[in-house]
Amino acid sequence: MRADVVVIGGGPAGLAAAIGAAKEDKELNILILERDHELGGILNQCIHNGFGLHTFNEELTGPEYAARFENQLKDYNIDYLLDTMVLDIAQNKVTAVNSANGVFSVECGAIVLCMGCRERPRGALNIPGLRPAGVFTAGTAQRLVNIEGYMPGKEVVILGSGDIGLIMARRMTLEGAKVKAVCELMPYSGGLKRNIVQCLDDFDIPLLLSHTVIDIKGNERVTSVVIAEVDEHSKPKKGTEQEISCDTLLLSCGLLPENELSRAADVKINPATNGPVVNESFETSIPGVFACGNVLHVHDLVDYVSEESARAGKSAARYVKSGQKPDVNAIQIKAEKGVRYTVPSTVRINELEDDLIIRFRSTGVFKDSYIEVTIDGQQKIRRRKQIITPGEMEQVILKREDLNQDVNEITVAITEG
Amino acid sequence: MDNSYDIIIIGAGVTGCAIARELSKYEARILVVEKDEDVCTGTSKANSGIVHAGYDAKPGTLKAKMNIRGNELMTDLAKDLDIPFKRIGSLVVCIDEEQKQGIEDLYQRGLANGVQGLKILNRDEVKELEPNISDNVVCALFAPTAGVICPFRLNIALAECACQNGVEFRFNTEVTDINESENGWIISAGNEKLNSKAVINAAGCHADEMHNLISDNKYHITARRGDYILLDRALEGFVNHVIFPQPTKLGKGILVTPTVHGNTLIGPTAIDNDSKDEAPVTADGIAKVLEGQAKNVTGLPVKQVITGFSGLRAHEDSGEFILKEEINCFFDCVGIESPGLTACPAIGEYMADLVSSKLQLVIKQQWNGICHDVKKPFEMDEKERDQLIKEHPEYGRIICRCETITEGEIIDAIRRTLGARSLDGVKRRTRAGMGRCQGGFCSPKVMEILSRETGIPFNEITKNGGNSKILTGRTKNES
């Protein structure tokens, strides 16, 4: 098999990347490889609305948002294979397996990594206790409710206040379950403010900050969990233990980009994002291999995934047409005080067509603070923000004309006012 | 159903199943009764998965003898039953100049027990074998005959083999009483009365209770809990041998080892547990495991944990394996703690000898000792795999992404002899759900396949039988 661009993953990132590549050059042969039996990825189970405000200026559900992209595939002659699992990637080759073709290889000009992310499971959280049925990641519970039409429980405690956990607190409540509490280890939520208001506050579900689960009881099915307040080192405080009877514990404790394929191919990974290190074109350390969406860094809104992925797809298409660009004069972008990481990490000035969008997340909650950007030590941006939290992605835009061949370094920092 | 047997074995762990397989060589009607829904649900499912060399136990004890013999038998058994097994060797590491004598003592004990190939390695030799070992290493006892095995497949394969040779199994059948009768024993299990000429007690942590039902010579088992932490396969190669600290009174200490499937396993603790059935992982246990591993290796990325679990070892007060006829064809296998997994083929052989000569059993004309594991397309060579997928497309459909497990493998695990009936049953037979996402993506799909294959309604599927149902009902729209 041969394709100009192989897109690994047919979720929001993969769909937008494929269309982005096709828009750049309609003649290109583009192939999406999707491991599930349908396109759309996790959007299929996100039946709530709130998608597409930035992209389409209207509120769509997840499946509706995905459909807007899927409907374009035909127009652009984009091929896809479902139930197809990629096993291995190399610079110009993707190896995959499915029922119809067995194990097969696709020779290709460029690869776009769009594998998304997975949820941190109970095992990775070292939660003590027994191991009964009734402990689910929020996303698994969401699939069971929204796709399969079954309830994973009736009385629920949620650990972690990531967006999926918040959404599921509301969803379970609407389906008649009693959500007794959402516990968050940190002193702030990991989710969007709007989700805390619309999914917890509106339903009188308590959000217990600086709390964690210290025991799971029940040998066959969960019968209760013990929660406790934690100190500033995240250690449970003695005397604050509280047992809550429930049959279900949902976990929403962080998302992990699925970079097993990237790692096996020796793509350089940023330890702060667990995603590939990329330049302005979303190209990884391996020429011709691009990355976007949640496999690159975990996003808060799908609209940003689509926008970013369209640019990644475009870059992949251009790479196929014009080949590898020398990596000279790459400007380094540094995440400084208060900034956990930036995407991209480097900029090749010659390749930069438009203004430079830098996306990042903060290391903690900052109130009345400033986002500061410097170019070679010179302050370029100083923007005041009332509140910056790790749950919301931030961005700054540097004007194309402010960047030139002589620039060496850009820094992004958060300073308190 | 005819409830009269020649032999009833209580417990479908590795011990019970190893005995069942050995006895299936004889003309006899044999039943294994198990209180849980599947084989391999107690001590056999949660342990280090180590085949020990045999230098730990005191010379002359049954523990020592069974360990050595079990280790010897394991190569052929693993081949015959298609069990993943690698003889990777073990190191007992001394990190304190003053404890050096302990290594020498262990070496001498190993020699007395008949362990082959033992060697004391100096610091440089150890470092060369294991670069990530602690800089404090002084010397180590190297035992090339130690290995790692898949404890699930070992147990399941022994049962499958016994079953294919005529041994019956009854699950969800808890023995509540045992009484002597005119021609043997009457076992009460739920509402059933089962008759048998001989009874073999292989009830693990509950073996003392079974024994005490029929004898005034009381045994006492403490369930000794071991907490473990399992790390991602991405760390494969961090250590290449089973690495033990020097043993203490409580056991062999916190080891660091590759599993036979390439994960890194650390643990166990040794904490007396109140319950014989509920084995919680505790914060204290996790802390002890993390502290313990750090003494012997340097820089193990313990953040790449994928799960924690704990198991219960059946520690009898005597500290020895009790393998004998108590009275009138009631046979005990009591106190089978470490090295029980290693010892099981030897215990099977030993107990089968005792029982068959007592009952004067006759060897069968035909017996099939060979069993095959679930076909694993991603362990096959390319040609074989392509052929398999062509003939059976379900082997080209990946269900568990993390461990690359196909629908074909899951179907096989369900349809085969003593097939899986629960998520954990599928997991132990195929590894689906054992990877880094811990079943987050694949468990709904495995539930669908289980439901389709077994006819169990989707919302009745359990994690591991009993009341461990995954779901509690339908959503409003669907009900």
XYZ file of N, CA and C in Angstrom, chain B residues 93 95 134-136 245 290-298:
45
model
N 21.162 -10.257 46.697
C 22.147 -9.187 46.731
C 22.496 -8.815 48.172
N 24.149 -5.972 50.438
C 24.514 -4.559 50.313
C 25.215 -4.045 51.581
N 22.148 -1.473 43.084
C 22.636 -0.445 44.008
C 24.164 -0.396 44.037
N 24.691 0.803 44.184
C 26.144 0.961 44.283
C 26.679 0.350 45.571
N 25.779 0.089 46.509
C 26.216 -0.499 47.782
C 26.448 -1.996 47.690
N 16.645 -9.201 48.013
C 17.528 -8.795 49.106
C 17.897 -10.056 49.892
N 8.041 0.371 47.932
C 8.868 1.389 47.286
C 10.198 1.557 48.020
N 10.116 1.514 49.331
C 11.313 1.640 50.155
C 12.224 0.418 49.930
N 11.606 -0.756 49.885
C 12.365 -2.004 49.758
C 13.134 -2.090 48.453
N 12.482 -1.745 47.346
C 13.150 -1.879 46.040
C 14.334 -0.934 45.935
N 14.204 0.248 46.574
C 15.239 1.273 46.438
C 16.548 0.866 47.113
N 16.477 -0.131 47.995
C 17.714 -0.582 48.647
C 18.592 -1.380 47.680
N 17.961 -2.058 46.732
C 18.729 -2.964 45.883
C 18.963 -2.477 44.457
N 18.085 -1.602 43.968
C 18.318 -1.053 42.631
C 18.274 0.466 42.717
N 18.875 1.097 41.723
C 18.955 2.553 41.736
C 18.187 3.116 40.549
